[in-house]
Amino acid sequence: MIDLGLSARDKKTLIAGATVVGSLFGLSRGLPAVSAWERGRLALAADLASQAAAARAGVRSLTRLRDTLRARQRRLAALDSTLLGGASSAAAAADLASVLDDIARASRLKVAAMQLRADSAPPGALALVAVRIAGVTDVAGLAAFLRSVETDDTPLAVRELAVSQSEPAAPEATPEALRVDVLVEGLARISPEKKP
Amino acid sequence: MTARLGVSVHRGELRGVLVRRARVVWHGRAPAASNDSLGAALACLLRDVPHRRPRACVALGLAFSQLKVIEGLPAVKRRAVAAQLVRENAESFFLRAPNGLVVTDAHRDADGALWAAALDALVVADLLAALRRRGCSRVTMMPYAAAAAAAAGAGVHELCDDGMSVEITVGAGGAITRIRRLPGRDRAECAPPASVLAGLDAAFEPAYRAAVAPIRGPFAWHPPRAARAARLVARAQIVTAAALFIVTMAAAVAAPGVRAARSAARLSRELNAQRSARIEAARVDAELRRVTDQLDRIARFSASRGRVTQLVGALAQSLPDSTALVSLGVDSAEGSFTALAPHAADILPQLSSVESILSPRIVGSVTREAAGAARVERATVRFRRARPR
């Protein structure tokens, strides 16, 4: 062993100095590290606590959510049976045209033209489809057509209406001829296509 | 209970027993040529003890110990002061020994009498050296009479040792209340407790009583620590205190983090345990949102039905008599119509009563026409539609 020739006092001073330097070094490096670790743990614990609280609330309300979902699914199924349907928006618009054709025939509206409008929609979604009808009828026929459209079980709505009378001062014996242009919208369920 | 080595010291002989759970598991004896060789005899005895460092309790026989009531002391209340007085004036209270005396702590009995015991200092030093060489650091020494009294129970008992006999009276609390020398009796007249020492020579009874005697009992003498051992103990205490301080500070600093980490671990386990339920809840919630959204959309569409028809009906109701509509156009935001009326200006006030019509105004010029025999005015009215509530 190398003899450094240190006196007992020098040894004590050396040990005390080394201890102080080591303590200061340990504190300066260790405390920030411990503090950072502690902050991380506290943040993680707070985050997990909020997640756990949300999870507990979710699990507690699961039964109620299921009941609500079942009730609303039943209501939606009941309403679905009244909606227009088709494998695509175009098919749903064709379905709407068919319905309107029946109503027009029953209302003595002579259909001159039909224009179908349909935006594409994914399967299972609700889509708005529309049909513009141009035709000729009298006041009674127009009223019957509008009433039938607006009160039909199938949810249809008249969005635009244009009526013109070519001879407003015609004698009463002359049959009335109103040129009618109606835009009717309907809500349709786009059903998924069945694969062959 | 740890193993205890009981040693009884007699003239010319040492006897020892090793007691574990109140049972003698070893016994032995070692002859001593003289009183000066008791330490060497004990070293020989210890070589045969089947235990590395037992707690040792040495009972010094009647030849090497004295136990008596101390009389003539000034009235001192504190027992420690009285003991110190006795210790510093040992030869005034006890029979002198050629090599000095070791005085035990004083004990005050129920009557207020002060008792103390003295041990032969040379014998004590020899025995202690032998025990320390063996590594026995936990040593107790006491007079044989004190060890016997602790085990004997209340009553009057005779003790015989080294050709001397004493009679001790033990009180209800186990303390000696009287001691008296009995001249002319030998030890053969004393019988050891047969239940414990069955099959063992009665000569080992003092060693056994030393082994089972209470260590902190009265008249027990504990050797002071050696100076080096005392320094080591003091240093160890300082180091232990410093280590405890550092550990305490570290625990105080890290405790919140450790607590949070433990809490996080517990919450993680809880979340993992609820994982399937959480997935199911999220799925049900998403499906509920989708269904609710579709129901809302259907409800909004249903609420918007009939507005155009109601507008046409309200318009027909509000127009003045003899007014004919030439054309009518209604879209989602505005509408207009062309009418033939006797006075076109009468149309606007009537329209103000219709809630779904806002800001009606005549656009373009009002022209006069003949409709058959009547004169009418042709005007075009434009209006905005009220937004649904």
Coordinates of C-alpha atoms in Angstrom, one line a residue:
Chain A
M1 CA 0.0 0.0 0.0
I2 CA 1.3 3.4 -0.9
D3 CA 2.1 5.6 2.1
L4 CA 0.9 9.1 1.4
G5 CA 2.4 10.4 4.6
L6 CA -0.9 12.0 5.7
S7 CA -1.4 12.9 9.3
A8 CA -4.6 11.8 11.1
R9 CA -5.9 15.4 10.9
D10 CA -5.2 15.5 7.1
K11 CA -7.0 12.2 6.7
K12 CA -10.0 13.5 8.6
T13 CA -10.0 16.7 6.5
L14 CA -9.7 14.6 3.3
I15 CA -12.5 12.3 4.3
A16 CA -14.8 15.2 5.3
G17 CA -14.0 17.1 2.0
A18 CA -14.6 14.1 -0.1
T19 CA -17.8 13.4 1.7
V20 CA -19.0 17.0 1.2
V21 CA -18.0 17.0 -2.5
G22 CA -19.7 13.7 -3.0
S23 CA -22.8 14.8 -1.2
L24 CA -23.0 18.0 -3.2
F25 CA -22.5 16.1 -6.4
G26 CA -25.1 13.5 -5.5
L27 CA -27.6 16.1 -4.4
S28 CA -27.1 18.3 -7.5
R29 CA -27.5 15.3 -9.9
G30 CA -29.8 13.2 -7.8
L31 CA -32.4 15.7 -6.6
P32 CA -33.4 16.9 -10.1
A33 CA -33.6 13.3 -11.4
V34 CA -35.7 12.3 -8.4
S35 CA -37.9 15.4 -8.9
A36 CA -38.4 14.7 -12.6
W37 CA -39.2 11.0 -11.9
E38 CA -41.6 12.1 -9.2
R39 CA -43.4 14.6 -11.6
G40 CA -43.6 11.9 -14.2
R41 CA -45.1 9.4 -11.7
L42 CA -47.6 12.0 -10.4
A43 CA -48.7 13.0 -13.9
L44 CA -49.1 9.3 -14.9
A45 CA -51.0 8.6 -11.8
A46 CA -53.3 11.5 -12.4
D47 CA -53.9 10.5 -16.0
L48 CA -54.6 6.9 -15.0
A49 CA -56.9 8.1 -12.3
S50 CA -59.0 10.1 -14.7
Q51 CA -59.0 7.2 -17.1
A52 CA -60.1 4.8 -14.4
A53 CA -62.8 7.1 -13.2
A54 CA -64.1 7.4 -16.8
A55 CA -63.9 3.6 -17.2
R56 CA -65.7 3.0 -13.9
A57 CA -68.5 5.5 -14.9
G58 CA -68.7 3.8 -18.3
V59 CA -68.9 0.3 -16.8
R60 CA -71.5 1.5 -14.3
S61 CA -73.7 3.0 -17.1
L62 CA -73.3 0.1 -19.5
T63 CA -76.6 -1.5 -18.6
R64 CA -78.5 1.8 -18.9
L65 CA -76.8 2.5 -22.3
R66 CA -77.7 -1.0 -23.5
D67 CA -81.3 -0.5 -22.6
T68 CA -81.4 3.0 -24.2
L69 CA -79.8 1.6 -27.3
R70 CA -82.3 -1.3 -27.6
A71 CA -85.2 1.1 -27.2
R72 CA -83.9 3.5 -29.9
Q73 CA -83.0 0.6 -32.2
R74 CA -86.6 -0.5 -32.0
R75 CA -87.9 3.0 -32.8
L76 CA -85.5 3.3 -35.7
A77 CA -86.5 -0.1 -37.0
A78 CA -90.2 1.0 -36.9
L79 CA -89.3 4.2 -38.7
D80 CA -87.1 2.4 -41.2
S81 CA -90.1 0.5 -42.5
T82 CA -91.6 3.8 -43.7
L83 CA -88.5 5.1 -45.4
L84 CA -87.7 4.9 -49.1
G85 CA -85.2 2.2 -49.8
G86 CA -82.7 1.0 -52.4
A87 CA -79.4 -0.5 -52.9
S88 CA -78.1 2.9 -53.9
S89 CA -79.2 6.5 -53.9
A90 CA -80.3 6.2 -57.6
A91 CA -82.4 3.2 -56.7
A92 CA -83.9 5.1 -53.8
A93 CA -84.7 8.0 -56.1
A94 CA -86.4 5.6 -58.5
D95 CA -88.4 4.3 -55.6
L96 CA -89.4 7.9 -54.8
A97 CA -90.4 8.5 -58.4
S98 CA -92.6 5.4 -58.3
V99 CA -94.3 6.6 -55.2
L100 CA -94.9 10.0 -56.6
D101 CA -96.2 8.6 -59.9
D102 CA -98.8 6.7 -57.9
I103 CA -99.8 9.8 -55.9
A104 CA -100.0 11.9 -59.1
R105 CA -102.2 9.3 -60.8
A106 CA -104.5 9.3 -57.8
S107 CA -104.6 13.1 -57.8
R108 CA -105.3 13.4 -61.5
L109 CA -102.0 15.1 -62.1
K110 CA -100.8 14.5 -65.6
V111 CA -97.1 14.0 -65.3
A112 CA -95.1 15.5 -68.2
A113 CA -91.6 15.0 -66.9
M114 CA -89.7 13.6 -63.9
Q115 CA -86.2 14.4 -63.0
L116 CA -84.4 12.3 -60.4
R117 CA -81.8 13.7 -58.1
A118 CA -79.7 11.5 -55.8
D119 CA -76.4 12.1 -54.0
S120 CA -74.3 9.0 -53.4
A121 CA -74.3 7.6 -49.9
P122 CA -72.6 4.7 -48.2
P123 CA -74.6 1.5 -47.4
G124 CA -76.6 1.7 -44.2
A125 CA -76.7 5.5 -44.2
L126 CA -79.7 7.8 -44.6
A127 CA -79.7 9.7 -47.9
L128 CA -81.8 12.6 -49.3
V129 CA -83.3 11.8 -52.7
A130 CA -85.4 14.2 -54.7
V131 CA -87.6 14.1 -57.8
R132 CA -88.8 17.1 -59.8
I133 CA -92.2 16.6 -61.4
A134 CA -93.6 18.7 -64.2
G135 CA -97.3 18.2 -65.1
V136 CA -100.7 19.7 -65.6
T137 CA -103.6 19.6 -63.3
D138 CA -106.4 21.7 -61.9
V139 CA -106.6 23.4 -58.4
A140 CA -108.2 20.4 -56.9
G141 CA -105.7 18.0 -58.3
L142 CA -102.8 20.2 -57.1
A143 CA -104.3 20.3 -53.6
A144 CA -104.8 16.6 -53.5
F145 CA -101.3 16.0 -54.8
L146 CA -99.8 18.3 -52.2
R147 CA -101.9 16.8 -49.4
S148 CA -101.0 13.3 -50.4
V149 CA -97.3 14.0 -50.5
E150 CA -97.1 15.8 -47.2
T151 CA -99.3 13.3 -45.3
D152 CA -98.0 10.1 -46.8
D153 CA -96.6 7.5 -44.3
T154 CA -93.4 7.7 -46.3
P155 CA -91.6 10.8 -45.2
L156 CA -91.8 13.1 -48.2
A157 CA -91.7 16.9 -48.3
V158 CA -92.4 19.4 -51.0
R159 CA -89.4 21.7 -51.2
E160 CA -90.2 23.8 -54.2
L161 CA -93.4 24.6 -56.0
A162 CA -94.1 26.6 -59.2
V163 CA -97.6 27.0 -60.6
S164 CA -98.6 29.0 -63.6
Q165 CA -102.0 29.6 -65.2
S166 CA -101.9 30.3 -68.8
E167 CA -105.4 31.8 -69.0
P168 CA -106.4 33.2 -65.7
A169 CA -109.3 35.1 -67.2
A170 CA -110.7 32.1 -69.1
P171 CA -114.4 31.5 -68.9
E172 CA -115.5 29.2 -66.1
A173 CA -116.8 26.6 -68.5
T174 CA -113.3 26.1 -69.8
P175 CA -111.4 23.3 -68.0
E176 CA -108.7 24.7 -65.7
A177 CA -105.1 23.8 -66.7
L178 CA -102.4 24.6 -64.2
R179 CA -98.8 23.9 -65.2
V180 CA -97.2 22.6 -62.1
D181 CA -93.5 22.1 -61.3
V182 CA -92.8 20.4 -57.9
L183 CA -89.6 19.3 -56.2
V184 CA -90.3 16.6 -53.7
E185 CA -87.6 15.2 -51.3
G186 CA -87.7 12.0 -49.5
L187 CA -85.5 10.3 -46.9
A188 CA -84.2 6.9 -48.0
R189 CA -82.3 4.1 -46.3
I190 CA -79.5 2.8 -48.5
S191 CA -79.4 -0.9 -47.8
P192 CA -76.3 -2.9 -48.4
E193 CA -76.2 -4.7 -51.7
K194 CA -76.8 -8.4 -51.5
K195 CA -74.1 -10.4 -53.1
P196 CA -75.2 -13.2 -55.3
Chain B
M1 CA -35.2 -18.9 24.0
T2 CA -31.5 -19.0 23.0
A3 CA -29.1 -21.4 24.6
R4 CA -27.7 -20.3 27.9
L5 CA -24.5 -21.5 29.5
G6 CA -24.7 -21.7 33.3
V7 CA -21.4 -21.9 35.2
S8 CA -21.0 -22.5 38.9
V9 CA -17.6 -21.7 40.4
H10 CA -16.5 -23.7 43.4
R11 CA -13.2 -24.2 45.2
G12 CA -11.2 -26.6 43.0
E13 CA -13.9 -27.1 40.4
L14 CA -16.1 -25.4 37.8
R15 CA -19.3 -27.0 36.6
G16 CA -21.3 -26.0 33.6
V17 CA -24.6 -26.8 32.0
L18 CA -26.0 -25.7 28.6
V19 CA -29.7 -25.1 28.8
R20 CA -32.0 -24.8 25.8
R21 CA -35.7 -24.4 26.4
A22 CA -35.4 -25.1 30.1
R23 CA -33.7 -28.5 29.3
V24 CA -30.1 -29.4 30.0
V25 CA -28.6 -30.3 26.7
W26 CA -24.9 -30.5 27.9
H27 CA -23.1 -30.6 31.2
G28 CA -19.5 -30.8 32.2
R29 CA -17.0 -30.0 34.9
A30 CA -13.4 -28.9 35.0
P31 CA -11.1 -29.2 38.0
A32 CA -9.1 -26.2 39.1
A33 CA -5.8 -26.7 40.9
S34 CA -6.2 -23.5 42.8
N35 CA -8.2 -20.4 42.9
D36 CA -5.7 -18.7 40.6
S37 CA -6.4 -21.3 37.9
L38 CA -10.1 -20.9 37.7
G39 CA -9.8 -19.0 34.4
A40 CA -7.8 -21.8 32.8
A41 CA -10.3 -24.3 34.1
L42 CA -13.1 -22.4 32.6
A43 CA -11.3 -22.2 29.3
C44 CA -11.0 -26.0 29.4
L45 CA -14.7 -26.3 30.2
L46 CA -15.7 -24.0 27.4
R47 CA -13.8 -26.1 24.8
D48 CA -16.4 -28.8 25.3
V49 CA -19.5 -26.6 25.2
P50 CA -21.5 -27.5 22.0
H51 CA -22.4 -23.9 21.2
R52 CA -20.2 -21.2 19.7
R53 CA -21.1 -18.1 21.6
P54 CA -23.8 -18.8 24.2
R55 CA -25.0 -16.2 26.7
A56 CA -23.1 -17.0 29.8
C57 CA -24.3 -16.6 33.4
V58 CA -21.8 -17.4 36.1
A59 CA -22.8 -18.1 39.7
L60 CA -20.0 -17.6 42.1
G61 CA -20.1 -20.0 44.9
L62 CA -20.4 -19.1 48.5
A63 CA -16.6 -19.1 48.8
F64 CA -16.3 -16.3 46.2
S65 CA -19.3 -14.2 46.8
Q66 CA -21.0 -12.3 49.7
L67 CA -24.6 -11.2 49.9
K68 CA -25.8 -9.1 52.8
V69 CA -27.8 -6.2 54.1
I70 CA -25.9 -3.0 54.0
E71 CA -26.1 -1.2 57.3
G72 CA -24.6 2.0 58.4
L73 CA -25.2 3.9 55.2
P74 CA -26.4 7.5 55.5
A75 CA -30.1 8.0 54.5
V76 CA -29.8 8.1 50.7
K77 CA -33.0 8.0 48.7
R78 CA -31.5 7.3 45.4
R79 CA -30.5 3.6 45.0
A80 CA -27.8 4.4 42.5
V81 CA -26.1 6.8 44.9
A82 CA -26.3 4.3 47.6
A83 CA -24.8 1.6 45.3
Q84 CA -22.0 4.0 44.4
L85 CA -21.3 4.6 48.1
V86 CA -21.2 0.8 48.8
R87 CA -18.9 0.3 45.7
E88 CA -16.4 2.9 46.9
N89 CA -16.4 1.6 50.4
A90 CA -16.7 -2.1 49.7
E91 CA -14.2 -3.2 52.3
S92 CA -16.2 -1.4 55.0
F93 CA -19.3 -3.5 54.3
F94 CA -17.9 -6.8 53.1
L95 CA -15.2 -9.2 54.2
R96 CA -12.0 -8.2 52.6
A97 CA -10.7 -10.2 49.7
P98 CA -7.0 -10.3 48.9
N99 CA -7.5 -9.1 45.3
G100 CA -10.4 -6.7 45.9
L101 CA -14.1 -6.9 45.4
V102 CA -16.5 -6.3 42.6
V103 CA -19.8 -4.9 44.0
T104 CA -23.0 -5.4 42.2
D105 CA -25.9 -3.0 42.1
A106 CA -27.7 -2.4 45.3
H107 CA -31.3 -3.6 45.8
R108 CA -33.8 -2.3 48.3
D109 CA -36.3 -4.8 49.6
A110 CA -39.9 -4.3 50.7
D111 CA -38.9 -3.3 54.2
G112 CA -36.5 -0.6 52.8
A113 CA -33.3 -2.5 53.7
L114 CA -30.5 -2.1 51.2
W115 CA -28.9 -5.3 49.9
A116 CA -25.7 -5.6 47.9
A117 CA -23.5 -8.4 46.8
A118 CA -19.7 -8.6 46.3
L119 CA -17.7 -10.9 44.1
D120 CA -14.1 -11.8 44.3
A121 CA -12.4 -9.4 41.8
L122 CA -9.6 -11.8 40.8
V123 CA -11.9 -14.6 40.1
V124 CA -14.2 -12.4 38.2
A125 CA -11.3 -11.0 36.1
D126 CA -10.0 -14.5 35.3
L127 CA -13.4 -15.9 34.4
L128 CA -14.3 -12.8 32.3
A129 CA -11.0 -13.1 30.4
A130 CA -11.6 -16.8 29.6
L131 CA -15.2 -16.1 28.5
R132 CA -14.1 -13.2 26.2
R133 CA -11.4 -15.3 24.7
R134 CA -14.1 -17.7 23.7
G135 CA -16.1 -14.9 22.2
C136 CA -18.8 -14.7 24.8
S137 CA -19.7 -11.0 24.9
R138 CA -22.9 -11.4 26.8
V139 CA -21.8 -12.3 30.3
T140 CA -23.7 -12.0 33.7
M141 CA -22.2 -12.8 37.0
M142 CA -24.0 -13.1 40.3
P143 CA -23.7 -14.8 43.7
Y144 CA -25.0 -18.3 43.9
A145 CA -27.4 -17.3 46.6
A146 CA -29.1 -14.8 44.3
A147 CA -29.4 -17.3 41.5
A148 CA -30.8 -19.9 43.8
A149 CA -33.3 -17.4 45.3
A150 CA -34.7 -16.4 41.9
A151 CA -35.4 -20.1 41.1
A152 CA -36.5 -21.2 44.5
G153 CA -39.7 -19.3 45.1
A154 CA -41.1 -18.0 48.4
G155 CA -40.1 -19.7 51.6
V156 CA -37.0 -20.7 53.5
H157 CA -34.3 -22.5 51.7
E158 CA -30.9 -24.0 52.6
L159 CA -27.9 -23.6 50.3
C160 CA -24.8 -25.7 50.7
D161 CA -21.6 -25.0 48.8
D162 CA -17.9 -25.6 49.4
G163 CA -18.6 -26.8 52.9
M164 CA -20.6 -23.8 53.8
S165 CA -24.3 -23.6 54.3
V166 CA -26.6 -20.6 54.3
E167 CA -30.3 -20.2 54.9
I168 CA -32.1 -17.7 52.7
T169 CA -35.6 -16.5 53.2
V170 CA -37.4 -15.6 49.9
G171 CA -40.4 -13.3 50.0
A172 CA -43.5 -13.4 47.9
G173 CA -42.0 -11.2 45.2
G174 CA -39.0 -13.5 44.8
A175 CA -36.6 -11.2 46.6
I176 CA -34.3 -12.3 49.4
T177 CA -35.6 -10.9 52.7
R178 CA -33.1 -12.7 55.0
I179 CA -29.9 -14.6 54.8
R180 CA -28.2 -16.5 57.6
R181 CA -25.0 -18.6 57.7
L182 CA -25.6 -22.2 59.1
P183 CA -22.4 -23.4 60.7
G184 CA -21.8 -27.2 60.9
R185 CA -24.0 -28.2 57.9
D186 CA -22.7 -29.7 54.7
R187 CA -24.1 -29.7 51.2
A188 CA -25.2 -33.3 51.3
E189 CA -28.2 -32.3 53.2
C190 CA -29.5 -30.1 50.4
A191 CA -31.4 -31.7 47.5
P192 CA -31.7 -30.2 44.0
P193 CA -35.0 -30.0 42.2
A194 CA -35.5 -33.5 40.9
S195 CA -37.9 -32.7 38.0
V196 CA -35.2 -30.7 36.2
L197 CA -32.0 -32.4 37.1
A198 CA -33.3 -36.0 36.7
G199 CA -30.5 -38.2 35.8
L200 CA -28.0 -35.5 36.4
D201 CA -25.6 -35.2 39.4
A202 CA -27.0 -32.8 42.1
A203 CA -23.7 -31.0 42.0
F204 CA -24.8 -29.3 38.8
E205 CA -27.7 -27.7 40.5
P206 CA -25.9 -24.3 41.1
A207 CA -24.9 -24.2 37.4
Y208 CA -28.4 -24.9 36.3
R209 CA -29.8 -22.2 38.6
A210 CA -27.3 -19.7 37.2
A211 CA -28.4 -20.6 33.6
V212 CA -32.1 -20.1 34.3
A213 CA -31.7 -17.0 36.6
P214 CA -33.1 -13.7 35.3
I215 CA -30.3 -11.7 33.6
R216 CA -31.6 -8.3 34.8
G217 CA -32.4 -9.6 38.3
P218 CA -31.1 -8.1 41.5
F219 CA -27.4 -8.6 42.3
A220 CA -26.6 -9.5 38.6
W221 CA -23.3 -7.9 37.6
H222 CA -22.6 -7.1 33.9
P223 CA -19.0 -6.4 33.0
P224 CA -18.3 -3.0 31.4
R225 CA -17.5 -3.1 27.8
A226 CA -13.8 -3.0 26.8
A227 CA -12.7 0.5 25.6
R228 CA -12.2 -0.6 22.0
A229 CA -15.6 -2.3 22.0
A230 CA -17.1 0.9 23.5
R231 CA -15.5 3.0 20.7
L232 CA -16.8 0.6 18.1
V233 CA -20.2 0.6 19.6
A234 CA -20.3 4.4 19.7
R235 CA -19.1 4.6 16.1
A236 CA -21.6 2.1 15.0
Q237 CA -24.3 4.1 16.7
I238 CA -23.2 7.2 14.9
V239 CA -23.1 5.4 11.6
T240 CA -26.5 3.8 12.2
A241 CA -28.0 7.2 13.1
A242 CA -26.5 8.8 10.0
A243 CA -27.7 5.9 7.8
L244 CA -31.2 6.2 9.3
F245 CA -31.2 9.9 8.7
I246 CA -30.2 9.5 5.1
V247 CA -32.7 6.7 4.6
T248 CA -35.4 8.9 6.2
M249 CA -34.6 11.9 4.1
A250 CA -34.5 9.8 0.9
A251 CA -37.9 8.2 1.9
A252 CA -39.4 11.7 2.5
V253 CA -38.2 12.9 -0.8
A254 CA -39.2 9.9 -2.8
A255 CA -42.4 9.0 -0.9
P256 CA -44.8 11.0 -3.1
G257 CA -43.3 9.5 -6.2
V258 CA -43.4 6.0 -4.8
R259 CA -46.9 6.5 -3.7
A260 CA -47.9 7.8 -7.2
A261 CA -46.0 4.9 -8.8
R262 CA -47.9 2.4 -6.7
S263 CA -51.1 4.1 -7.4
A264 CA -50.4 4.1 -11.1
A265 CA -49.6 0.4 -11.0
R266 CA -52.8 -0.3 -9.2
L267 CA -54.8 1.8 -11.7
S268 CA -53.1 0.1 -14.6
R269 CA -54.2 -3.3 -13.2
E270 CA -57.7 -2.0 -12.7
L271 CA -57.8 -0.6 -16.3
N272 CA -56.5 -3.9 -17.7
A273 CA -59.1 -5.8 -15.7
Q274 CA -61.9 -3.6 -17.1
R275 CA -60.5 -3.6 -20.6
S276 CA -63.3 -5.8 -22.1
A277 CA -66.0 -3.9 -20.3
R278 CA -64.5 -0.6 -21.5
I279 CA -64.4 -1.8 -25.1
E280 CA -68.0 -3.0 -24.9
A281 CA -69.1 0.4 -23.3
A282 CA -67.3 2.3 -26.1
R283 CA -69.0 0.1 -28.8
V284 CA -72.4 0.6 -27.2
D285 CA -71.8 4.3 -26.9
A286 CA -70.8 4.6 -30.6
E287 CA -73.8 2.6 -31.7
L288 CA -76.1 4.7 -29.5
R289 CA -74.7 7.9 -31.1
R290 CA -75.2 6.6 -34.6
V291 CA -78.8 5.5 -33.9
T292 CA -79.6 8.7 -32.1
D293 CA -78.2 10.7 -35.0
Q294 CA -80.4 8.9 -37.5
L295 CA -83.5 9.3 -35.3
D296 CA -82.7 13.0 -35.0
R297 CA -82.3 13.3 -38.8
I298 CA -85.6 11.6 -39.4
A299 CA -87.3 13.8 -36.8
R300 CA -85.9 17.0 -38.4
F301 CA -87.1 15.8 -41.8
S302 CA -90.5 15.1 -40.5
A303 CA -90.7 18.5 -38.8
S304 CA -89.9 20.2 -42.1
R305 CA -92.9 18.6 -44.0
G306 CA -95.9 20.6 -45.0
R307 CA -94.3 24.0 -45.0
V308 CA -94.9 24.7 -48.7
T309 CA -98.4 23.4 -48.6
Q310 CA -99.2 25.5 -45.5
L311 CA -97.7 28.5 -47.3
V312 CA -99.9 28.0 -50.3
G313 CA -103.0 27.6 -48.1
A314 CA -102.2 30.7 -46.0
L315 CA -101.6 32.7 -49.2
A316 CA -105.0 31.6 -50.6
Q317 CA -106.7 32.6 -47.4
S318 CA -105.1 36.0 -47.2
L319 CA -105.5 37.3 -50.7
P320 CA -108.3 39.8 -51.2
D321 CA -111.5 38.7 -53.0
S322 CA -111.5 38.8 -56.8
T323 CA -107.8 38.2 -56.9
A324 CA -106.5 35.6 -59.3
L325 CA -103.0 34.1 -59.3
V326 CA -101.4 33.9 -62.6
S327 CA -98.3 32.2 -61.4
L328 CA -96.8 31.1 -58.1
G329 CA -93.2 30.0 -57.3
V330 CA -91.9 28.9 -54.0
D331 CA -88.4 27.6 -53.2
S332 CA -86.7 27.1 -49.9
A333 CA -85.8 30.7 -49.3
E334 CA -88.1 32.9 -51.3
G335 CA -91.3 33.0 -53.3
S336 CA -93.1 35.1 -55.8
F337 CA -96.4 35.2 -57.4
T338 CA -98.2 37.2 -60.2
A339 CA -101.7 38.2 -59.4
L340 CA -104.6 39.9 -61.1
A341 CA -106.6 42.1 -58.7
P342 CA -108.9 45.1 -58.8
H343 CA -106.4 46.9 -56.7
A344 CA -102.9 45.4 -56.6
A345 CA -101.9 47.6 -53.7
D346 CA -104.5 45.8 -51.5
I347 CA -102.5 42.6 -51.7
L348 CA -99.5 43.6 -49.6
P349 CA -101.4 44.6 -46.4
Q350 CA -103.2 41.2 -46.5
L351 CA -99.9 39.3 -46.8
S352 CA -98.6 40.9 -43.6
S353 CA -100.9 38.6 -41.6
V354 CA -99.2 35.5 -42.9
E355 CA -96.4 34.4 -40.5
S356 CA -94.4 32.4 -43.1
I357 CA -94.2 35.4 -45.5
L358 CA -91.6 38.1 -44.7
S359 CA -91.0 41.4 -46.5
P360 CA -93.6 41.1 -49.3
R361 CA -93.0 43.7 -52.0
I362 CA -94.3 44.5 -55.5
V363 CA -91.6 44.1 -58.0
G364 CA -91.8 45.6 -61.5
S365 CA -94.6 47.7 -62.7
V366 CA -98.3 47.4 -62.0
T367 CA -100.2 47.2 -65.3
R368 CA -103.8 47.7 -65.9
E369 CA -105.7 45.1 -68.0
A370 CA -109.2 44.2 -69.0
A371 CA -110.4 40.9 -68.0
G372 CA -113.7 40.5 -69.8
A373 CA -115.8 43.5 -68.7
A374 CA -113.7 44.1 -65.6
R375 CA -110.6 46.2 -65.2
V376 CA -107.9 44.6 -63.2
E377 CA -104.3 45.3 -62.2
R378 CA -101.4 42.9 -62.8
A379 CA -98.6 42.9 -60.3
T380 CA -95.8 40.6 -59.3
V381 CA -95.1 40.2 -55.6
R382 CA -91.9 38.8 -54.1
F383 CA -91.4 37.7 -50.5
R384 CA -89.0 35.9 -48.3
R385 CA -89.9 32.7 -46.4
A386 CA -89.7 32.7 -42.7
R387 CA -87.1 30.2 -41.3
P388 CA -88.6 27.3 -39.4
R389 CA -88.4 27.7 -35.6

